[in-house]
mmCIF file of C-alpha atoms and ligand atoms in Angstrom:
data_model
loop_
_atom_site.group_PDB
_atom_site.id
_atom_site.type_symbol
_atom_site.label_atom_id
_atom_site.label_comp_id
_atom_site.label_asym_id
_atom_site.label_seq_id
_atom_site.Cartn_x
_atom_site.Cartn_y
_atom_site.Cartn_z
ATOM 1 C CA UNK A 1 41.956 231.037 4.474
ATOM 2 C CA UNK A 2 40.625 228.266 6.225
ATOM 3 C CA UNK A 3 43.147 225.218 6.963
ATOM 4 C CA UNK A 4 42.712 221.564 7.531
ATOM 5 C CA UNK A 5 42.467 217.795 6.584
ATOM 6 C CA UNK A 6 39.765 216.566 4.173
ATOM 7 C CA UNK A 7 39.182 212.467 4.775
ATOM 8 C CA UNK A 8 36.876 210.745 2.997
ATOM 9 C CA UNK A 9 36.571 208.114 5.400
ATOM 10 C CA UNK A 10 35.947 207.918 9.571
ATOM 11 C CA UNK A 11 39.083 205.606 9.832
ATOM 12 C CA UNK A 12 41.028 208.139 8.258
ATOM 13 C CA UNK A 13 39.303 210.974 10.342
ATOM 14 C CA UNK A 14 40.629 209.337 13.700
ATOM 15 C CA UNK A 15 43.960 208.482 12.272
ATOM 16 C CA UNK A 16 44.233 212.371 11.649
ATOM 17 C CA UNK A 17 42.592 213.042 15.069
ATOM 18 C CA UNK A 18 45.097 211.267 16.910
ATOM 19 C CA UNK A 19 47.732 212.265 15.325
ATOM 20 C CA UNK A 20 47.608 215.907 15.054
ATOM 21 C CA UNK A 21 46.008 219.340 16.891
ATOM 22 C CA UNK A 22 42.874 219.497 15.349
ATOM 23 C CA UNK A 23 39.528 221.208 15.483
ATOM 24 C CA UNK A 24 36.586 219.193 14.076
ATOM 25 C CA UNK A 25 34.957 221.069 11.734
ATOM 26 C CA UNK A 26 31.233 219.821 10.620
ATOM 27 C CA UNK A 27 29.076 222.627 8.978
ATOM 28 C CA UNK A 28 31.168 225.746 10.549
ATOM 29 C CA UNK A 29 28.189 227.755 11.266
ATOM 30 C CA UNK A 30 29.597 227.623 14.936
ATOM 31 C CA UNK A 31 33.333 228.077 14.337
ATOM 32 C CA UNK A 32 33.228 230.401 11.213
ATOM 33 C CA UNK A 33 31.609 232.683 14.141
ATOM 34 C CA UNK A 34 34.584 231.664 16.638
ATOM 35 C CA UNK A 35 36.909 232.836 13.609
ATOM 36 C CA UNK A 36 39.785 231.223 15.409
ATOM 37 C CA UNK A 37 43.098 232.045 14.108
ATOM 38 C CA UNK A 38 45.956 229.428 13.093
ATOM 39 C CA UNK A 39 43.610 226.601 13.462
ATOM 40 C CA UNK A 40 44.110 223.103 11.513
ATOM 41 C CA UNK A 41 40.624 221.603 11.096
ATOM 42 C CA UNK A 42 39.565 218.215 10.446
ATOM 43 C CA UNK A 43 36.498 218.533 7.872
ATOM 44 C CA UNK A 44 33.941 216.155 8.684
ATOM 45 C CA UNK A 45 30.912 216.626 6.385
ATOM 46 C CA UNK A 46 32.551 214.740 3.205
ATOM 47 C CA UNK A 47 32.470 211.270 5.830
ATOM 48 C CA UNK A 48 29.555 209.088 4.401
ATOM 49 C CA UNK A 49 29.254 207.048 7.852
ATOM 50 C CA UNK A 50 28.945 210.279 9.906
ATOM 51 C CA UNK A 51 25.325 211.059 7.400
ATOM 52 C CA UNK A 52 23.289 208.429 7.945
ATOM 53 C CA UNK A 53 20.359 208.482 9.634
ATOM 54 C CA UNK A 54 19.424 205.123 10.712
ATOM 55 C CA UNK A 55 16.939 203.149 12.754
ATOM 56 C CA UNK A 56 17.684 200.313 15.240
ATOM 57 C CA UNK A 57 15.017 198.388 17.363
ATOM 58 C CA UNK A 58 15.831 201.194 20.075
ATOM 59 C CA UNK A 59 17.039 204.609 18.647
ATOM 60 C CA UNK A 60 17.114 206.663 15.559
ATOM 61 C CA UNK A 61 20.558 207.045 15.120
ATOM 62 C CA UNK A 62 21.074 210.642 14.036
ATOM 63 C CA UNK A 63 24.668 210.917 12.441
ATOM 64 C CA UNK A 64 27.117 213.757 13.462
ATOM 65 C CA UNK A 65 27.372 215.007 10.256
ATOM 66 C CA UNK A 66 23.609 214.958 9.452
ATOM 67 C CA UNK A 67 22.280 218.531 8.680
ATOM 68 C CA UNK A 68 19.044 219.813 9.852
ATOM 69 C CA UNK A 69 17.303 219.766 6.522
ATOM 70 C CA UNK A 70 18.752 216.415 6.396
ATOM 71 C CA UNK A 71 16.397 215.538 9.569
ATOM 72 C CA UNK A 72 13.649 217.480 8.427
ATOM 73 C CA UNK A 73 13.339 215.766 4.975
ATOM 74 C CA UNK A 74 13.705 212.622 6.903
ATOM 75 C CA UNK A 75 10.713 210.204 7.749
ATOM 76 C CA UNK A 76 12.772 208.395 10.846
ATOM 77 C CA UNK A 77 13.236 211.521 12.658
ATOM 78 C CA UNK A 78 10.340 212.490 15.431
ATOM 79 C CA UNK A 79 7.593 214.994 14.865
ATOM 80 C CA UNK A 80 9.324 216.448 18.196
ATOM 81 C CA UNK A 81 12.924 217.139 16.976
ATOM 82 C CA UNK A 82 11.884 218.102 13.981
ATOM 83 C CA UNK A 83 9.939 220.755 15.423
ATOM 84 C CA UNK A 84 12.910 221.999 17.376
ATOM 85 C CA UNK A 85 15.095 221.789 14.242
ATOM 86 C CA UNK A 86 12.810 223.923 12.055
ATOM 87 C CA UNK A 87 13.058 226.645 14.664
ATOM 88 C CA UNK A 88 16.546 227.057 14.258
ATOM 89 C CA UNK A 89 18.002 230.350 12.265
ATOM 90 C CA UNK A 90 17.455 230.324 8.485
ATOM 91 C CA UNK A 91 17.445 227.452 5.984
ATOM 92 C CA UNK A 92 21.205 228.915 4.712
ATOM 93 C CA UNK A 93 22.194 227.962 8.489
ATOM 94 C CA UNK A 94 20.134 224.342 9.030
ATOM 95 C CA UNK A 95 21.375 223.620 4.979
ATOM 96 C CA UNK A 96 25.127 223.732 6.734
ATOM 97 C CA UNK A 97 24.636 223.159 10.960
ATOM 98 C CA UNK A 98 24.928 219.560 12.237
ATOM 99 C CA UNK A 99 23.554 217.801 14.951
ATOM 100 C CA UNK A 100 27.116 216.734 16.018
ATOM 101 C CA UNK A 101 28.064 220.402 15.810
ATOM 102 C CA UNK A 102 24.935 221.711 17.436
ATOM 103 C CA UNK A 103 25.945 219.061 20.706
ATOM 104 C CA UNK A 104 30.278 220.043 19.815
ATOM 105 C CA UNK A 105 29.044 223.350 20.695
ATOM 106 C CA UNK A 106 28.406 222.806 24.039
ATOM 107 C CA UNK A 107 25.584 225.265 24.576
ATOM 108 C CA UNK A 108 22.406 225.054 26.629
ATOM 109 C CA UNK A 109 20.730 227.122 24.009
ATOM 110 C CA UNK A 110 21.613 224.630 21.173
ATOM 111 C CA UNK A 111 18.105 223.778 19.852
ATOM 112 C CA UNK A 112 18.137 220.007 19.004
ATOM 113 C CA UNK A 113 20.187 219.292 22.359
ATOM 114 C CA UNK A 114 17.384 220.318 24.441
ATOM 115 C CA UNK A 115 15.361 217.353 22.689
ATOM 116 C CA UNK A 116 18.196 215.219 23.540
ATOM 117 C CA UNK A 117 18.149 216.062 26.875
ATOM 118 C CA UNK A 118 14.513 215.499 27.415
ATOM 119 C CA UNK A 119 14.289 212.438 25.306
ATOM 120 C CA UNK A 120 17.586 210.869 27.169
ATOM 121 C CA UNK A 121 19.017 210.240 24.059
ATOM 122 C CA UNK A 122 23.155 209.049 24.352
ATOM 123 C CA UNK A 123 25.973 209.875 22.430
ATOM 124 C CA UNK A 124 28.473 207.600 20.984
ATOM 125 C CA UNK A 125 31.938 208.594 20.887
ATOM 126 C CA UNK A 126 34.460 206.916 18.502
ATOM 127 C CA UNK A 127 38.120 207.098 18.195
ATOM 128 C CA UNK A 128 41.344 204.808 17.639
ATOM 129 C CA UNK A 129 40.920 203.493 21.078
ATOM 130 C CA UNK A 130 37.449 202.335 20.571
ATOM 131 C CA UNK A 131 33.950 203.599 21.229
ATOM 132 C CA UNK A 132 31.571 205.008 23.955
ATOM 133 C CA UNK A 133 28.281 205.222 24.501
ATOM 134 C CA UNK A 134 27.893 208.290 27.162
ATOM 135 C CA UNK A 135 24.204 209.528 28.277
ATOM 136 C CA UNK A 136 23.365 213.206 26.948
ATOM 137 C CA UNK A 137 23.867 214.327 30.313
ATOM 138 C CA UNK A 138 26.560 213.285 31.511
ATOM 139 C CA UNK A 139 28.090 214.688 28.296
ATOM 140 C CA UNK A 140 27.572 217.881 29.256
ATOM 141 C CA UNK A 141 29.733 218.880 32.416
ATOM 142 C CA UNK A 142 29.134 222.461 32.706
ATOM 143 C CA UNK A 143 29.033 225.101 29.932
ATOM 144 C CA UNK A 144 31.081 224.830 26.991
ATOM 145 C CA UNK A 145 32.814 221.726 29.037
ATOM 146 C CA UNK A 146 32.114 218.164 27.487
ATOM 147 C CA UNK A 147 33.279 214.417 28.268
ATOM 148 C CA UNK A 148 35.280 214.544 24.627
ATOM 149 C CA UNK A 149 39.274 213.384 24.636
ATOM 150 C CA UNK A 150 41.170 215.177 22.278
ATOM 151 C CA UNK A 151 41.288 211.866 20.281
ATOM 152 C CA UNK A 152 37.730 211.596 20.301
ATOM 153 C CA UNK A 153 34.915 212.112 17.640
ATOM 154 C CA UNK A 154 31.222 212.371 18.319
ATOM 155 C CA UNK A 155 30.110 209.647 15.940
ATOM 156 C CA UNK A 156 26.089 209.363 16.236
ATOM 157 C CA UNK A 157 23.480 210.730 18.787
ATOM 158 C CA UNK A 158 20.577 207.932 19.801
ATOM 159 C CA UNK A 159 17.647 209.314 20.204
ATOM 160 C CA UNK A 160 14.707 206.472 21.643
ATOM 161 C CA UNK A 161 11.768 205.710 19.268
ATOM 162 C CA UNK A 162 9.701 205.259 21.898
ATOM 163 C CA UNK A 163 8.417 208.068 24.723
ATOM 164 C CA UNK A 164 8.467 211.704 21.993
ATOM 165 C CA UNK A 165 5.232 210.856 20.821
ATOM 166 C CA UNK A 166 2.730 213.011 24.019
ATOM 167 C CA UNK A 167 4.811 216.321 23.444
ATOM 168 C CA UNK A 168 4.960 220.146 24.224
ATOM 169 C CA UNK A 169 8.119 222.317 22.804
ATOM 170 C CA UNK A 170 8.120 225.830 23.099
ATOM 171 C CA UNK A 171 10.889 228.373 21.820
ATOM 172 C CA UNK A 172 10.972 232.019 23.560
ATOM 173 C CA UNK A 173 13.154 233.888 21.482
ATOM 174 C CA UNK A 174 13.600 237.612 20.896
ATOM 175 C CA UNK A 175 11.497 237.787 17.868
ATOM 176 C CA UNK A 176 9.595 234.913 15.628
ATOM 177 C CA UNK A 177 12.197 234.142 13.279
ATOM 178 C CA UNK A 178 15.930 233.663 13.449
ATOM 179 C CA UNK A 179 15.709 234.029 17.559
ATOM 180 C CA UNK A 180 18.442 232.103 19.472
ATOM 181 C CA UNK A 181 16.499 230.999 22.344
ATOM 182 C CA UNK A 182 16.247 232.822 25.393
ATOM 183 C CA UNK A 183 14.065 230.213 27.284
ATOM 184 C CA UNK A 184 13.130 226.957 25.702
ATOM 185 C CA UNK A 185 11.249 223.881 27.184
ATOM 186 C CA UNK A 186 10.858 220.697 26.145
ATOM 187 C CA UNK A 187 8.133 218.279 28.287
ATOM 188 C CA UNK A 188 7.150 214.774 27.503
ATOM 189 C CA UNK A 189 4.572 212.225 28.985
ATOM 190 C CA UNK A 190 3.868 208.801 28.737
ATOM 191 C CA UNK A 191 0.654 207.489 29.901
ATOM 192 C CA UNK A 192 -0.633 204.246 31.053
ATOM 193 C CA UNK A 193 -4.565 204.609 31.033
ATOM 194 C CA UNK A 194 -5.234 207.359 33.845
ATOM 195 C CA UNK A 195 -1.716 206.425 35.152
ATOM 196 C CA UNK A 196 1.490 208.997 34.547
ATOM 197 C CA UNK A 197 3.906 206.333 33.492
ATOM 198 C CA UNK A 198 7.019 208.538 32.498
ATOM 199 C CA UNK A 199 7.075 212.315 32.706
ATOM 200 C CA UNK A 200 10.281 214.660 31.476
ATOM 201 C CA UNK A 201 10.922 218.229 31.792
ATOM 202 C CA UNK A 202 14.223 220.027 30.449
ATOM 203 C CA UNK A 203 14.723 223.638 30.080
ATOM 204 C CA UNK A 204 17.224 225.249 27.655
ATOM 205 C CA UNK A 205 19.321 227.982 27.229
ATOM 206 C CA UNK A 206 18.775 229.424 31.390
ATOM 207 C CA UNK A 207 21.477 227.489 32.677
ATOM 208 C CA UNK A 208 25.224 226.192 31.893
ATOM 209 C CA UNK A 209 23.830 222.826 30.605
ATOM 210 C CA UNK A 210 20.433 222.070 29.756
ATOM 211 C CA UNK A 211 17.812 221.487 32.918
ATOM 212 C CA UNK A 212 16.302 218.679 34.313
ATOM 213 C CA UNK A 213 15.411 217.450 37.765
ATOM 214 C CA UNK A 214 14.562 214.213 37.551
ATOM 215 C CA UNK A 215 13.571 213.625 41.721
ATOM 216 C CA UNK A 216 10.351 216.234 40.798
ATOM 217 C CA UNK A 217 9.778 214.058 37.674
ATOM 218 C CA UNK A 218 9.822 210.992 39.551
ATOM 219 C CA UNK A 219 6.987 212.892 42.294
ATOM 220 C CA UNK A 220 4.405 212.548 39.348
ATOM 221 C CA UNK A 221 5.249 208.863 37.954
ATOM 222 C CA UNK A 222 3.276 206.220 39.239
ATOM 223 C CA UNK A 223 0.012 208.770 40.122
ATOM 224 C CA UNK A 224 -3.110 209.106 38.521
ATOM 225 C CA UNK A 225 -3.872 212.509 36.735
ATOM 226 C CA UNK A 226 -6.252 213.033 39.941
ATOM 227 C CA UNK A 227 -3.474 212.408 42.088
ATOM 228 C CA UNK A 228 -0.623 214.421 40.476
ATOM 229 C CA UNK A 229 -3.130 217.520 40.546
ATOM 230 C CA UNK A 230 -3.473 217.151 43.914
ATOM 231 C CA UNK A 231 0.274 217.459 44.720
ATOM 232 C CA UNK A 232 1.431 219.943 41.850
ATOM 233 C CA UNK A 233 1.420 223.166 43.642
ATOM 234 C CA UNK A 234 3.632 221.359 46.054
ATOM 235 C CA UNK A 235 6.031 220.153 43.216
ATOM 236 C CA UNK A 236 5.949 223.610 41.359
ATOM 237 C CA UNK A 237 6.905 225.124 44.419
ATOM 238 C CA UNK A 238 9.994 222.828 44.531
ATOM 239 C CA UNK A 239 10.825 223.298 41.093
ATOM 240 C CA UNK A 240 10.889 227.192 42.049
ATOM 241 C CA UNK A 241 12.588 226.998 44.809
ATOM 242 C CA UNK A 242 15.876 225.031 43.544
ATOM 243 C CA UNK A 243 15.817 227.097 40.176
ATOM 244 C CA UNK A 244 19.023 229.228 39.537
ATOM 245 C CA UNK A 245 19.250 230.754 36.950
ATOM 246 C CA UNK A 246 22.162 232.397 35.038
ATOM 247 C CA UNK A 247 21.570 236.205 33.554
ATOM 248 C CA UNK A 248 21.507 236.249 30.083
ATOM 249 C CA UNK A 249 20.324 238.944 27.439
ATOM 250 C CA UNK A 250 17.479 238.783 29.825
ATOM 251 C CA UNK A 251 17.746 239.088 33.951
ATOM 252 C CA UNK A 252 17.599 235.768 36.053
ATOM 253 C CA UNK A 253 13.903 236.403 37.687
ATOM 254 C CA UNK A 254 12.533 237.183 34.011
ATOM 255 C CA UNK A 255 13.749 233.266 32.888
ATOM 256 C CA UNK A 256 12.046 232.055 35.788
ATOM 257 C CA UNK A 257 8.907 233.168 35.568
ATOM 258 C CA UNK A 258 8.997 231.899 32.094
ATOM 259 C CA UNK A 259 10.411 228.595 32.679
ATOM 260 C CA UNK A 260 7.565 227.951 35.786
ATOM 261 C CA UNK A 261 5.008 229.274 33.078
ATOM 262 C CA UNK A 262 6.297 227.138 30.415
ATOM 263 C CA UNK A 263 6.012 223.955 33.312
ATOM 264 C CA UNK A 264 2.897 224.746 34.130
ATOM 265 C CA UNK A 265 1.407 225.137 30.799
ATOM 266 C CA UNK A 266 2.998 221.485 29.837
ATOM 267 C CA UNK A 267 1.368 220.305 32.795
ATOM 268 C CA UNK A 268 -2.278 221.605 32.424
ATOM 269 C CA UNK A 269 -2.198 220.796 28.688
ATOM 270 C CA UNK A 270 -1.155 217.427 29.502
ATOM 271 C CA UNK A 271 -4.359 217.446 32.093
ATOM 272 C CA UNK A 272 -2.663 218.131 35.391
ATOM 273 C CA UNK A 273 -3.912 221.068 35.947
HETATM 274 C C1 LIG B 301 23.145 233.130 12.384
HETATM 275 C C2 LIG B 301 23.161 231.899 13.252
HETATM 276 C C3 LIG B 301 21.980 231.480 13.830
HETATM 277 C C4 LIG B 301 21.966 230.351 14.658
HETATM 278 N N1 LIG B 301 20.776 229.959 15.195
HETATM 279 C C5 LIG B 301 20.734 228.846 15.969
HETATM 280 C C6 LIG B 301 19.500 228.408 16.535
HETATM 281 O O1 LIG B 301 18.440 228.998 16.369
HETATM 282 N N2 LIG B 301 19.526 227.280 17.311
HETATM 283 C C7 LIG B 301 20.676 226.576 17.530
HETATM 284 O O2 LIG B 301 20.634 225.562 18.225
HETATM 285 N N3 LIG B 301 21.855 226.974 17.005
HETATM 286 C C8 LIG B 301 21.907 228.079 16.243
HETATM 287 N N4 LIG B 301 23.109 228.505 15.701
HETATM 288 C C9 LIG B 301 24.333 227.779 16.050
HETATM 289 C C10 LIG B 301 24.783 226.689 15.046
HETATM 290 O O3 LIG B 301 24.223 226.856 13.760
HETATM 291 C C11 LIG B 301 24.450 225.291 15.568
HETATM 292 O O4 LIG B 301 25.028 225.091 16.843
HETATM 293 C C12 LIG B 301 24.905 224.175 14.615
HETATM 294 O O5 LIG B 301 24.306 222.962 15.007
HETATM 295 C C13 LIG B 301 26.414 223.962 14.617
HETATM 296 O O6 LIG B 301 26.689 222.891 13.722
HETATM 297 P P1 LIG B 301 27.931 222.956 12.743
HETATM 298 O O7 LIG B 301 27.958 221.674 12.019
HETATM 299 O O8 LIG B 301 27.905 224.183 11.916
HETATM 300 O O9 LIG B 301 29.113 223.025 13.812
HETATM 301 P P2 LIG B 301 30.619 223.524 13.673
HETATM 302 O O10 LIG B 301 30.647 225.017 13.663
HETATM 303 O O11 LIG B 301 31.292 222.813 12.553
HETATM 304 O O12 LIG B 301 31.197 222.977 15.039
HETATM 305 C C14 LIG B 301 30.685 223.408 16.299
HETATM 306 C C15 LIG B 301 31.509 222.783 17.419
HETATM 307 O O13 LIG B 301 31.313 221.376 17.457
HETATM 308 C C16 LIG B 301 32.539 220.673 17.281
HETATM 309 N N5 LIG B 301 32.219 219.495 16.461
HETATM 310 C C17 LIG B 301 31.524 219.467 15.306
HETATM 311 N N6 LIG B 301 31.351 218.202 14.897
HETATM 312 C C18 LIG B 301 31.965 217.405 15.799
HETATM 313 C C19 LIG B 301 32.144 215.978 15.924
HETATM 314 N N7 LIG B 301 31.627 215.103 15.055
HETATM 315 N N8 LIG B 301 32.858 215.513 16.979
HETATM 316 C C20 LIG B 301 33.370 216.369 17.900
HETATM 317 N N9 LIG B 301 33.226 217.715 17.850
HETATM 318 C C21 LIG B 301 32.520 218.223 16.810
HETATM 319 C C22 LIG B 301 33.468 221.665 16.601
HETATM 320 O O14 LIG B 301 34.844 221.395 16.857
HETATM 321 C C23 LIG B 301 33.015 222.966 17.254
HETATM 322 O O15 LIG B 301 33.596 223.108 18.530
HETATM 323 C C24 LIG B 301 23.167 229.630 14.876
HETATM 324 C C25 LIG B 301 24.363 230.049 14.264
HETATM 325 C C26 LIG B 301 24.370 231.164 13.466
HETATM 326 C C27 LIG B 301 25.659 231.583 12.812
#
């Protein structure tokens, strides 16, 4: 028997948040796992604010409460996301999981977060006191640790229009279908002419938080495709060197060949190579 509070609105969501020991509770595909005992939750998915998907001259804003088919019958959300989201477990699972569940989690395997994370999409965080608008990564402090007070709701995830469209995803998972990554990657590029104007690279599900380092990303910008080949091998070696990585279902050395083959694939396809 599951227990909990049922608003209708996001007013009456917070009021209930603040006021009592809650667990939000979006599509449950997370928590129904968890099967935490004498729980109250605070349902979130009957909240017509929280399902929106919206544009802005910026962001799509993706509401908490937005499922994945949601976003994939959507025309505002990015060929990029919803390639991520399509990989995720079954249609029964993306008819129920959330986007503000899949980031509530707090798991560097979480599908749609890595797209987040390489997109530099923020998160805006609602309750009685007000609202915040936090970048994806500073969300995240560690593994299953977020920047969320216990009064807090995630309300919306911003995700720039601009930047997704020069792409490569990849998902390694234990088999084709209904694989919970074991390595993912996520690169994006933005060129001006022969010039690298903006260059991302996040890796999921290796570490306690998604993976980016943005001082190797910055030793591309500004070059020409001539120039960033010449100086790869020296930036590939970097990325190598200051990669630890946790041991998962999979050893440590196994993810990192992956994740430098994944890097260097995005890079070659993306004519650095
Ligand atoms: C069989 C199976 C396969 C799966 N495969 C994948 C996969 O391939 N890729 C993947 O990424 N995930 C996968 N998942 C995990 C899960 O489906 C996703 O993480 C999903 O996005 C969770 O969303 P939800 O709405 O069900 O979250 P819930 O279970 O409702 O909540 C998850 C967490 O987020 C918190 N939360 C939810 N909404 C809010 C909010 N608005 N504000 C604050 N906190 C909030 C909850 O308190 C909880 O801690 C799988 C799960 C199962 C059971």
């Amino acid at each position: 028997m599951v227990n909990g509070y049922k608003p209708s609105s996001l007013q009456e969501a917070l009021e209930i948040r603040a006021a009592k020991d809650v667990v939000p509770y979006a599509g449950g595909t997370d928590l129904m796992v968890e099967n935490r005992q004498g729980v109250s939750y605070l349902f979130l998915s009957k909240i017509p604010e929280l399902k929106e998907i919206r544009l802005d001259d910026e962001y799509v804003r993706i509401g908490a409460a937005v499922t994945f088919t949601q976003a994939l019958e959507s025309s505002l959300i990015p060929p990029l996301m919803k390639e991520a989201v399509s990989r995720i477990a079954a249609p029964a699972i993306r008819n129920a999981g959330t986007f503000g569940g899949n980031i509530g989690n707090g798991s560097a395997k979480a599908d749609s977060v890595l797209i987040h994370f390489v997109a530099d999409a923020k998160v805006r965080l609602v309750s009685l006191r007000g609202e915040r608008i936090v970048d994806i990564g500073q969300f995240y402090k560690g593994r299953k640790a977020l920047d969320l007070a216990s009064d807090e709701l995630i309300a919306e995830v911003l995700l720039p229009r601009t930047g997704l469209e020069n792409y490569y995803y990849k998902k390694v998972g234990g088999r084709n279908a209904l694989a919970i990554s074991r390595v993912s990657f996520a690169g994006l590029i933005v060129m001006d002419g022969d010039v690298i104007r903006h260059i991302a690279a996040a890796f999921g599900a290796v570490s306690g938080t998604v993976l980016r380092m943005r001082d190797l990303e910055k030793m591309f910008e500004g070059k020409t495709l001539a120039e960033a080949k010449a100086c790869k091998d020296e930036i590939l070696s970097l990325y190598a060197s200051r990669m630890e990585l946790t041991r998962g279902r999979v050893s440590a050395e196994y993810r990192k060949a992956v994740c430098m083959n994944l890097l260097k694939d995005f890079l070659e396809e993306k004519g650095i190579s």
